[in-house]
Coordinates of N, CA and C in Angstrom, one line a residue:
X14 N 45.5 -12.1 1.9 CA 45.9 -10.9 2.6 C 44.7 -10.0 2.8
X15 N 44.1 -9.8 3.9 CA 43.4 -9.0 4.5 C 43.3 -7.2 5.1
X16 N 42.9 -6.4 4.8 CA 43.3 -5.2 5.3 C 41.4 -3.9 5.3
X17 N 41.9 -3.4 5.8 CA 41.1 -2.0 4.9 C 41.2 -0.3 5.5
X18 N 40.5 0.5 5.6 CA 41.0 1.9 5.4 C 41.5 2.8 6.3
X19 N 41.0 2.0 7.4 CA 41.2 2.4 8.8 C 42.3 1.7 9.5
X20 N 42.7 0.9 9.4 CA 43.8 0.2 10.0 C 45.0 -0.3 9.2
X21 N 46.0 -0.8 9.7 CA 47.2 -1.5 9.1 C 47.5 -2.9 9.6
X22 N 46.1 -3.2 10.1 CA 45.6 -5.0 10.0 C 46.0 -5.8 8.7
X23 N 46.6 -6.7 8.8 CA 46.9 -7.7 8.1 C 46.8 -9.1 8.3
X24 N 46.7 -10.0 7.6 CA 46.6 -11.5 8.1 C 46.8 -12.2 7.1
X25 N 47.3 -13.5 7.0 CA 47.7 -14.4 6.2 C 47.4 -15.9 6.7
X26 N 47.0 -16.6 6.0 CA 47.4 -18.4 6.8 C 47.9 -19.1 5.3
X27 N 48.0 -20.0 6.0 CA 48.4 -21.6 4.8 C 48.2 -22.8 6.0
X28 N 47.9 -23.5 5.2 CA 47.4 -24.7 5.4 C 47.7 -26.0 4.9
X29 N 48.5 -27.3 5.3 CA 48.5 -28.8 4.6 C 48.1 -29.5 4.9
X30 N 47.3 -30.6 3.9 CA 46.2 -31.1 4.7 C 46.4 -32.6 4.0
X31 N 45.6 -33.8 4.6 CA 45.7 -35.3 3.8 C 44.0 -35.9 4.4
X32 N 44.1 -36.1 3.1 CA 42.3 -36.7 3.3 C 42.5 -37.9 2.7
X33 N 41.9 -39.1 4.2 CA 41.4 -40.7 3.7 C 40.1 -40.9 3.8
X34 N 39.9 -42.0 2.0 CA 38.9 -42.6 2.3 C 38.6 -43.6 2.8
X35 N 38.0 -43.7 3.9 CA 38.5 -45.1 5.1 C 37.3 -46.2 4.4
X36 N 36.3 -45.7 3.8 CA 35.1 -46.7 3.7 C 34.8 -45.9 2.6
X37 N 33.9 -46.8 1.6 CA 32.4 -46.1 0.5 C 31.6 -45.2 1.4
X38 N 31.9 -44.0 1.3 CA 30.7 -42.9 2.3 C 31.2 -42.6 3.3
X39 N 32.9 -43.2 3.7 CA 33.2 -42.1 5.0 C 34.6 -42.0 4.8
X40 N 35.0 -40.7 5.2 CA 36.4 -39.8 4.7 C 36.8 -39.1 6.0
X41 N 37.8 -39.0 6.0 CA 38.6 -38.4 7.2 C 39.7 -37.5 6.2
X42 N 39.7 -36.2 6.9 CA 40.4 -34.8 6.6 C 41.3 -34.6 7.3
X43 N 42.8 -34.3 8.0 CA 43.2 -33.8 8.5 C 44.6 -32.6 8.2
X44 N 44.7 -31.4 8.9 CA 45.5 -30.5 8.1 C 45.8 -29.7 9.5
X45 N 47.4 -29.0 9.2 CA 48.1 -27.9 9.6 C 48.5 -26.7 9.5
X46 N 47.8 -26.0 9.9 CA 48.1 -24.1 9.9 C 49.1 -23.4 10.2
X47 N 49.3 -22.3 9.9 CA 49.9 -21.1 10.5 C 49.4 -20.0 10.2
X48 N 48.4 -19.3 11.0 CA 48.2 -17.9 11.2 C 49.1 -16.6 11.3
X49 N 49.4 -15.6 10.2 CA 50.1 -14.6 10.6 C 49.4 -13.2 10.3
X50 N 49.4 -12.7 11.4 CA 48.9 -11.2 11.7 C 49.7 -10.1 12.4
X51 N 49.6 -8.7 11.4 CA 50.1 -7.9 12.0 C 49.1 -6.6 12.7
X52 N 49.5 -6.8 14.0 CA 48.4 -5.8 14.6 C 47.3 -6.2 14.8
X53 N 47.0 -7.3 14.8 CA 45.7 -7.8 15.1 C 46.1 -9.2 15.7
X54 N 45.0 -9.6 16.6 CA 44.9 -11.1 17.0 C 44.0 -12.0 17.1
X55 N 43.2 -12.8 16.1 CA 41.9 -13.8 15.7 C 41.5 -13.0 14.8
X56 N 41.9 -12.1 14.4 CA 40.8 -10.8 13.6 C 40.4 -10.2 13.9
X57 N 41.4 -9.4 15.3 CA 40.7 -8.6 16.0 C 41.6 -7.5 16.5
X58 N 41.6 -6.1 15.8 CA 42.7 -5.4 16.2 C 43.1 -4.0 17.3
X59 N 44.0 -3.8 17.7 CA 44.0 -2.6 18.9 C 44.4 -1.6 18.7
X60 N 44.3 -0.7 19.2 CA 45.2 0.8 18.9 C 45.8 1.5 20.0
X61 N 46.5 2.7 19.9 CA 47.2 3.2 21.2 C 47.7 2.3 22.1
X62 N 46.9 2.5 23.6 CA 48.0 1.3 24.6 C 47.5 0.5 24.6
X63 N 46.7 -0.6 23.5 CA 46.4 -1.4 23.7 C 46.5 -1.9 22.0
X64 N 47.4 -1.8 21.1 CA 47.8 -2.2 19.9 C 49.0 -3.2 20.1
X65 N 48.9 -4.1 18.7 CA 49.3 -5.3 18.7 C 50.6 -5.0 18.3
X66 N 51.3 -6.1 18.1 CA 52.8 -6.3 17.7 C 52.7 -6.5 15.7
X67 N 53.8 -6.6 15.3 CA 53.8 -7.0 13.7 C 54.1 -8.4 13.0
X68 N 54.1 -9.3 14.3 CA 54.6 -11.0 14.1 C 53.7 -11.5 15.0
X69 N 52.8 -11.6 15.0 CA 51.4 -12.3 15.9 C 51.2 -13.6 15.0
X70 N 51.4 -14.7 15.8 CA 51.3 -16.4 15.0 C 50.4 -17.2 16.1
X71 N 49.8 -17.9 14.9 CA 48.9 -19.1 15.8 C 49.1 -20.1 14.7
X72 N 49.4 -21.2 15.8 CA 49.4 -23.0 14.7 C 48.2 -23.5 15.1
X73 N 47.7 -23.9 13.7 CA 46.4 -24.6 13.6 C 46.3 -26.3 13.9
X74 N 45.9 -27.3 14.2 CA 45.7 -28.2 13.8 C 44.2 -28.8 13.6
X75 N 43.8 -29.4 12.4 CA 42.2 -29.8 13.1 C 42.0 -31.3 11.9
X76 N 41.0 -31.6 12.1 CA 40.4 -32.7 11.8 C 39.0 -32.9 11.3
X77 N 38.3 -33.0 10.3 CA 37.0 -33.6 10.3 C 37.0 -34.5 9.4
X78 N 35.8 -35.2 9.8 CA 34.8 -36.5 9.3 C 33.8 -36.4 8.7
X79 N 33.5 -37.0 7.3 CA 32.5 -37.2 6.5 C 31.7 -38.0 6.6
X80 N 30.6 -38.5 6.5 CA 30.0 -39.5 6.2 C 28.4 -39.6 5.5
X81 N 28.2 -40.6 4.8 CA 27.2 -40.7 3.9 C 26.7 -42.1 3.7
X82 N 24.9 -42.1 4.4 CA 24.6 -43.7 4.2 C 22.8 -43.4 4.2
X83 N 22.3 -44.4 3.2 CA 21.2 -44.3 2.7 C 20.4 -43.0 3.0
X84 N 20.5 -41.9 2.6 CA 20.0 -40.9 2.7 C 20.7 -39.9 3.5
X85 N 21.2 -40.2 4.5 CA 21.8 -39.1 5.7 C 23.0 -39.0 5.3
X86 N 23.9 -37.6 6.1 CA 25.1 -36.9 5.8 C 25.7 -36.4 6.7
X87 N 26.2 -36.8 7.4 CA 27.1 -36.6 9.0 C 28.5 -35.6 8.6
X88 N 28.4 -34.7 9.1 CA 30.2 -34.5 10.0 C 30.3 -33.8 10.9
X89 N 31.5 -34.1 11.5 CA 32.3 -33.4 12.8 C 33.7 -32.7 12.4
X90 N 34.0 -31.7 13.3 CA 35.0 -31.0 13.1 C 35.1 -30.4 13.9
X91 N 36.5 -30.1 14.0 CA 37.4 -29.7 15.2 C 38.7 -29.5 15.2
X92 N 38.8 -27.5 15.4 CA 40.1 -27.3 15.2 C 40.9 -27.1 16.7
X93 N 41.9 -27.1 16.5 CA 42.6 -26.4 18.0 C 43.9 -24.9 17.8
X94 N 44.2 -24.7 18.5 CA 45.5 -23.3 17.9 C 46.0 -23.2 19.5
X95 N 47.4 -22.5 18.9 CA 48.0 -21.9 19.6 C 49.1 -21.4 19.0
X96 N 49.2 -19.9 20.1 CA 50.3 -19.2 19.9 C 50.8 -18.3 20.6
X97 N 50.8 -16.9 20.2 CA 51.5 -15.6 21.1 C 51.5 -14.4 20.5
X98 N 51.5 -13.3 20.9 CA 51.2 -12.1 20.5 C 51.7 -11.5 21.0
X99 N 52.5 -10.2 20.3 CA 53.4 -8.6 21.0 C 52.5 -7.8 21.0
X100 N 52.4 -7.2 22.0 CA 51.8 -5.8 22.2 C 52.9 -4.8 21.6
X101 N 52.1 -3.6 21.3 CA 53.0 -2.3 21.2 C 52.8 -1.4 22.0
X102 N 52.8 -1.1 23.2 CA 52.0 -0.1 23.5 C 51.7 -0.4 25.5
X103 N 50.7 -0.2 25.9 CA 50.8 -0.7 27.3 C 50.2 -2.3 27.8
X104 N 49.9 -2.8 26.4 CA 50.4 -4.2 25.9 C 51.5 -5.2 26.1
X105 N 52.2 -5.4 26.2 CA 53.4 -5.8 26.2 C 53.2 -7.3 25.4
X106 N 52.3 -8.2 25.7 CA 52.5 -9.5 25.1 C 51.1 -10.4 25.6
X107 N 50.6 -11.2 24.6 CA 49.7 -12.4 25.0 C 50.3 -13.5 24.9
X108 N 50.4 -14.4 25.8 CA 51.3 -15.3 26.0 C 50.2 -17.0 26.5
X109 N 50.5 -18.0 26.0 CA 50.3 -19.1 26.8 C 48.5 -19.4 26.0
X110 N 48.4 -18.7 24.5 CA 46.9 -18.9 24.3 C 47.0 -20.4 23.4
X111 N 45.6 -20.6 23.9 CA 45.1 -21.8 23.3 C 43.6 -21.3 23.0
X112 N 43.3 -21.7 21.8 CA 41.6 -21.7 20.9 C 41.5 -23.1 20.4
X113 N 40.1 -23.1 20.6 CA 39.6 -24.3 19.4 C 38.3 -23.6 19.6
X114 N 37.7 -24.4 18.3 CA 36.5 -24.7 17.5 C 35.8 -26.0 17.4
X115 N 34.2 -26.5 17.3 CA 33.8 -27.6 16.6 C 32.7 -27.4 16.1
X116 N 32.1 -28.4 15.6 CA 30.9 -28.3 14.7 C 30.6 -29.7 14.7
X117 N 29.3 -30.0 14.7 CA 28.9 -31.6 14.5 C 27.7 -31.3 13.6
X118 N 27.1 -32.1 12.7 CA 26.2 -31.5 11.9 C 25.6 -33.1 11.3
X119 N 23.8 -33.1 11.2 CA 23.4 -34.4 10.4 C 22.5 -34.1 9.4
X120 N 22.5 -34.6 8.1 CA 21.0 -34.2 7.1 C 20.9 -35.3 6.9
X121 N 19.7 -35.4 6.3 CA 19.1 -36.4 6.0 C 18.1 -35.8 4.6
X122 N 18.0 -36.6 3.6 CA 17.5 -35.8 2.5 C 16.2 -37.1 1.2
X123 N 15.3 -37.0 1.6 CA 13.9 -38.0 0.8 C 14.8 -38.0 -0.6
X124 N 14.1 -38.9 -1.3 CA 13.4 -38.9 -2.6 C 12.4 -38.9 -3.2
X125 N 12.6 -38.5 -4.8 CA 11.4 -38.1 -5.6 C 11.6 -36.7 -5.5
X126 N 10.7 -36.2 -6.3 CA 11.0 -34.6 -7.1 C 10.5 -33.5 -5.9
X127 N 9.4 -34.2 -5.2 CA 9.6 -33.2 -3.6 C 10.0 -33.7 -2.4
X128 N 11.5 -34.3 -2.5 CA 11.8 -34.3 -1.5 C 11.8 -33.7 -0.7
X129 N 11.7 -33.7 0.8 CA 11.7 -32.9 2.0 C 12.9 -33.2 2.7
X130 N 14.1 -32.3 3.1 CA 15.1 -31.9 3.4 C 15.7 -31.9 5.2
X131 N 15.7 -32.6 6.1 CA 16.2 -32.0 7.4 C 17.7 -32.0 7.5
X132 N 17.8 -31.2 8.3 CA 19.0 -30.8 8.6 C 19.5 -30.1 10.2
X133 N 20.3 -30.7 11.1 CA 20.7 -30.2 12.3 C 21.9 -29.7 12.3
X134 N 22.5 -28.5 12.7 CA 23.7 -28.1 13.1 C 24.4 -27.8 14.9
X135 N 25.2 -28.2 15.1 CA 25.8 -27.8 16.6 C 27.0 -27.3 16.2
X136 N 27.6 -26.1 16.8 CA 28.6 -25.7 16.4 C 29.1 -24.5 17.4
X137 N 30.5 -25.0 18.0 CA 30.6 -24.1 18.9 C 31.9 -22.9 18.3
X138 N 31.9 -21.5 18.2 CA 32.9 -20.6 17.6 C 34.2 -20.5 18.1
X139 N 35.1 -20.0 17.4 CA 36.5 -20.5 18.1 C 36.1 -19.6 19.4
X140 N 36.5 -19.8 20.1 CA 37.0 -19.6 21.6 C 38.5 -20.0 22.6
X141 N 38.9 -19.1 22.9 CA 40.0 -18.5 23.5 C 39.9 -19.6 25.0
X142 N 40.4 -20.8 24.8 CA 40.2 -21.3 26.1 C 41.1 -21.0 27.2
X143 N 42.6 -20.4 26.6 CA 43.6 -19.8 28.2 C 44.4 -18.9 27.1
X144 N 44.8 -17.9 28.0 CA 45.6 -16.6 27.9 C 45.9 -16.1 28.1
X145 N 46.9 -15.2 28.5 CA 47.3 -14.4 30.1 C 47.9 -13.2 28.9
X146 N 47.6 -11.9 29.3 CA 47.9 -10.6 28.8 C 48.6 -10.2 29.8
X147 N 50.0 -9.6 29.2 CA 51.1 -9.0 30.2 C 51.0 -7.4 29.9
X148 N 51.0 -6.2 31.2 CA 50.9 -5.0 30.7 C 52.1 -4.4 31.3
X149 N 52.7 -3.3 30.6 CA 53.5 -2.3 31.5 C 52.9 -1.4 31.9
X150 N 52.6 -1.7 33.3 CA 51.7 -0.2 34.1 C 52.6 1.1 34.2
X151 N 52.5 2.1 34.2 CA 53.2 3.2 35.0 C 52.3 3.4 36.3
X152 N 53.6 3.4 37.2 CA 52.6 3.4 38.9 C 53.2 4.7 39.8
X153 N 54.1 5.5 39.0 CA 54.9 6.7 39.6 C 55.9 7.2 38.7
X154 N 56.0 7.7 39.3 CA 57.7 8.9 38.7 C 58.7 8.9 40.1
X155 N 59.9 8.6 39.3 CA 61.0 8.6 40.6 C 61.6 10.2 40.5
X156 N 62.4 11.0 41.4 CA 63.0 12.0 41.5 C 63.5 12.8 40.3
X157 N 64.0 11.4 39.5 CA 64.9 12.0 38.3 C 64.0 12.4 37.2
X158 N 62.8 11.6 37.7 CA 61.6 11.8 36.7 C 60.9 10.8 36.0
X159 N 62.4 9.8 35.5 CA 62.0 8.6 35.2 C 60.6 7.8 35.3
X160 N 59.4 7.1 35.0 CA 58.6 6.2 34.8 C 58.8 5.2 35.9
X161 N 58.3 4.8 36.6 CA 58.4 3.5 37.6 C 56.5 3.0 36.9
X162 N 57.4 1.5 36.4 CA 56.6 0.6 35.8 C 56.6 -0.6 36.6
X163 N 55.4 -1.4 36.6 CA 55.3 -2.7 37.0 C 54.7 -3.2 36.3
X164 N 54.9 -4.8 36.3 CA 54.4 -5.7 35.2 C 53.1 -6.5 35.6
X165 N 51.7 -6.6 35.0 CA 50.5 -6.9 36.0 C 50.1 -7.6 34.3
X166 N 49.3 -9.1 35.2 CA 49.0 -9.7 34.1 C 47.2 -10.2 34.4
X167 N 46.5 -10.2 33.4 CA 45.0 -11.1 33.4 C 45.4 -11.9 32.1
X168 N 43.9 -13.0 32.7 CA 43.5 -13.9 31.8 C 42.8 -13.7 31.2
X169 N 42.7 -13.5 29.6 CA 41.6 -13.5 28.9 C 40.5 -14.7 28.7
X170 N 40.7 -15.6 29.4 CA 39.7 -16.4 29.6 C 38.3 -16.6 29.6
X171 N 37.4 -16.5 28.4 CA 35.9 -15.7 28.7 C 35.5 -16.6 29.9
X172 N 34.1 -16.3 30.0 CA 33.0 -16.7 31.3 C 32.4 -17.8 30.6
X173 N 31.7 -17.4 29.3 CA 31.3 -18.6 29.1 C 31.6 -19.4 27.4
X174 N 30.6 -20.2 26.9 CA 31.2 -21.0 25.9 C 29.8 -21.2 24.9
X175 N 29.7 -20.2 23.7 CA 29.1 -19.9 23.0 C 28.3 -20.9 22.3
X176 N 27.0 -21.8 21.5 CA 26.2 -22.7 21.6 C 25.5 -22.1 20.5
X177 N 25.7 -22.5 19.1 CA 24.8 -22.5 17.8 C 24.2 -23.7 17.5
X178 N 22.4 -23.8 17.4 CA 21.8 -24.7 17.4 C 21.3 -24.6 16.0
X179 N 21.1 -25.3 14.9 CA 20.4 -24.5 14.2 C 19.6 -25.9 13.2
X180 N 18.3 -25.5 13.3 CA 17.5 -26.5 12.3 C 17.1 -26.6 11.3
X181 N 17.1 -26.9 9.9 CA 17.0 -26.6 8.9 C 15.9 -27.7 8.6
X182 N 15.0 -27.4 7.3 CA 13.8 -27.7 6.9 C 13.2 -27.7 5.6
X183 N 13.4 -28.4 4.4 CA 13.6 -27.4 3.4 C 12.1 -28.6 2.5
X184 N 11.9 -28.1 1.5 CA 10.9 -29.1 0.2 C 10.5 -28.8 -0.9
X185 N 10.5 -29.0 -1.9 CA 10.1 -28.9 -3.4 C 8.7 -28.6 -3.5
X186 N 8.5 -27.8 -3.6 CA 6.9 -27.6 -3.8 C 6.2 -27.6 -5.0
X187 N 7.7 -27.6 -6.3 CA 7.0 -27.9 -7.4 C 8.3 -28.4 -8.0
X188 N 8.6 -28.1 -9.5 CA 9.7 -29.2 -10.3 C 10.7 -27.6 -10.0
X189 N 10.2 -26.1 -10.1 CA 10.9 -25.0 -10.3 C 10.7 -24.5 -8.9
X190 N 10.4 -24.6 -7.8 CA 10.1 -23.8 -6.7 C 10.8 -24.4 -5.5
X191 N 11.4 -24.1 -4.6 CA 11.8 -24.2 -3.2 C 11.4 -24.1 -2.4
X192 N 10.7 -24.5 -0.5 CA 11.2 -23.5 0.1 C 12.2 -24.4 1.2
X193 N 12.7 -23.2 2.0 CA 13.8 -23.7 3.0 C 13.3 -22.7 4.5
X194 N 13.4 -23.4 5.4 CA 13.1 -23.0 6.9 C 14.4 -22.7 7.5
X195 N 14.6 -22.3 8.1 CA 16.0 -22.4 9.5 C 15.4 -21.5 10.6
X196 N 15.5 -22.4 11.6 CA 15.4 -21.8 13.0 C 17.1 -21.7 13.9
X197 N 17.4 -21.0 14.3 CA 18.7 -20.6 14.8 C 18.6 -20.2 16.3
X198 N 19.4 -20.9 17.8 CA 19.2 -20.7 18.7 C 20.6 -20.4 19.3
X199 N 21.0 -19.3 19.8 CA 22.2 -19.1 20.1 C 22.3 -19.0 21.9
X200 N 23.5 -20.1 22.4 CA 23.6 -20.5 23.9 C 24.8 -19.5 24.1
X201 N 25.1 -18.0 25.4 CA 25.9 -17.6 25.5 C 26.6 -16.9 24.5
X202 N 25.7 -16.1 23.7 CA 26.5 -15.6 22.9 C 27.9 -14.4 23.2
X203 N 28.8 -14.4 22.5 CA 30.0 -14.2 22.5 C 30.8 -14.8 23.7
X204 N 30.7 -15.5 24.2 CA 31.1 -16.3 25.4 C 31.0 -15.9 26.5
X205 N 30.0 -15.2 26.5 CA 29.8 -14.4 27.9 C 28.4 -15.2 28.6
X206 N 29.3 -15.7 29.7 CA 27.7 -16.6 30.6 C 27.0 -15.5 31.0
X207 N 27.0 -14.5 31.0 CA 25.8 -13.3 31.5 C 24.7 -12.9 30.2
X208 N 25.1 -13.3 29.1 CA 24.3 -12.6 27.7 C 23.4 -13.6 28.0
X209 N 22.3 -13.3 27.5 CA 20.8 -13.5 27.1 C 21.1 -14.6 25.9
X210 N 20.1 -15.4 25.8 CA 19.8 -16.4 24.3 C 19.7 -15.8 23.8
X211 N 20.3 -15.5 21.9 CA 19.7 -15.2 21.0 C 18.9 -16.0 19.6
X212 N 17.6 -15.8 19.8 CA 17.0 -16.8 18.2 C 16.8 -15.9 17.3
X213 N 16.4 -16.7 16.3 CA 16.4 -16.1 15.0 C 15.8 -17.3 14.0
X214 N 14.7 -16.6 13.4 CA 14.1 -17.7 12.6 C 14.1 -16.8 10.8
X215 N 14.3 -18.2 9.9 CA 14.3 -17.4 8.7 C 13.8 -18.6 7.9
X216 N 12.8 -17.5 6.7 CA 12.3 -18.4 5.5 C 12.6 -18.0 4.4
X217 N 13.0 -19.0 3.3 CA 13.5 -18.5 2.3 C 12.7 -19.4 1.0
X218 N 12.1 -18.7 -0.1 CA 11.5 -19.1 -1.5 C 12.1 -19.0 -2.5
X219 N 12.8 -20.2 -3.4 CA 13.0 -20.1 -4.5 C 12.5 -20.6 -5.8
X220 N 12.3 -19.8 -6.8 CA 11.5 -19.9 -7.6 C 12.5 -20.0 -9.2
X221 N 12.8 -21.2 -10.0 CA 13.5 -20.8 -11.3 C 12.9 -20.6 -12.7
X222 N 12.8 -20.1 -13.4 CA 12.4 -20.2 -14.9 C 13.1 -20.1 -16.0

């Protein structure tokens, strides 16, 4: 259970899952969700005329792959969802969504006391692939006074489809010292095909005694 001081966001899941070992070094995962949030939807919540309902659900399903052979370390993964959402407010409902996620990822790791470390990640964030938001407009007042409302709907469908590259580098420089590289390249961040690439490079030293 999720919350904090400014809102009355809430969220919950559970999850069942069955993992085979198909081979020595390679394993398959797969498992079922249900997402429940109140006032919020993915982790993300609204206020006034545009706040959420108190029964917002999304079903999970997903799958990944393990694998391990003379040195290297593979997996993939990949979830999917769907569900629906009440509005409260000039909201009325999110209807007809579908999300998924993946990730594909390889290391590979030496031997001996300085081994040198690579490592590749691809990984795309969940994204909202179809959705349609229904609103209740007010478009006039009739004589008696009454509200004249009509019902007008979009797609929250982003523009584009978000792209985490990231390379990892790491080696023993002594029996007690570390270091580790990662360079990070982001395609379309927040799924908007108009944003800019974002990089990001980082080094990190560790040292034990």
């Amino acid at each position: 259970m999720a919350g904090d001081a400014t809102s009355d966001y809430q969220a919950q899941r559970s999850d069942v899952g069955l993992a085979w070992q198909i081979a020595p070094g390679l394993s398959i995962d797969s498992y079922v969700g249900q997402l429940t949030e109140q006032q919020g939807l993915l982790g993300a919540n609204g206020n006034g005329a545009l706040g959420l309902g108190e029964d917002n659900q999304m079903r999970f399903t997903g799958v990944s792959l393990q694998a391990q052979m003379d040195g290297f370390r593979g997996f993939a993964e990949f979830e999917q969802g769907q569900g629906s959402a009440s509005g409260s407010g000039l909201l009325t409902s999110v209807n007809g969504m579908r999300a998924q996620q993946m990730a594909l990822g390889l290391q590979w790791q030496g031997e001996g006391e300085r081994a040198e470390r690579w490592a590749l990640t691809l990984r795309q964030p969940l994204r909202i692939d179809s959705a349609t938001a229904s609103f209740d407009v007010p478009v006039g007042r009739r004589l008696d006074g009454s509200v004249v409302r009509e019902t007008r709907s979009v797609s929250l469908e982003p523009s584009g489809r978000q792209l985490d590259i990231e390379l990892g580098y790491g080696f023993s420089a002594s029996e007690r010292s570390q270091w580790q590289f990662n360079l990070l390249h982001t395609r379309e961040p927040g799924h908007d095909a108009d944003a800019p690439s974002d990089s990001a490079a980082m080094v990190n030293y560790t040292y034990a005694w």
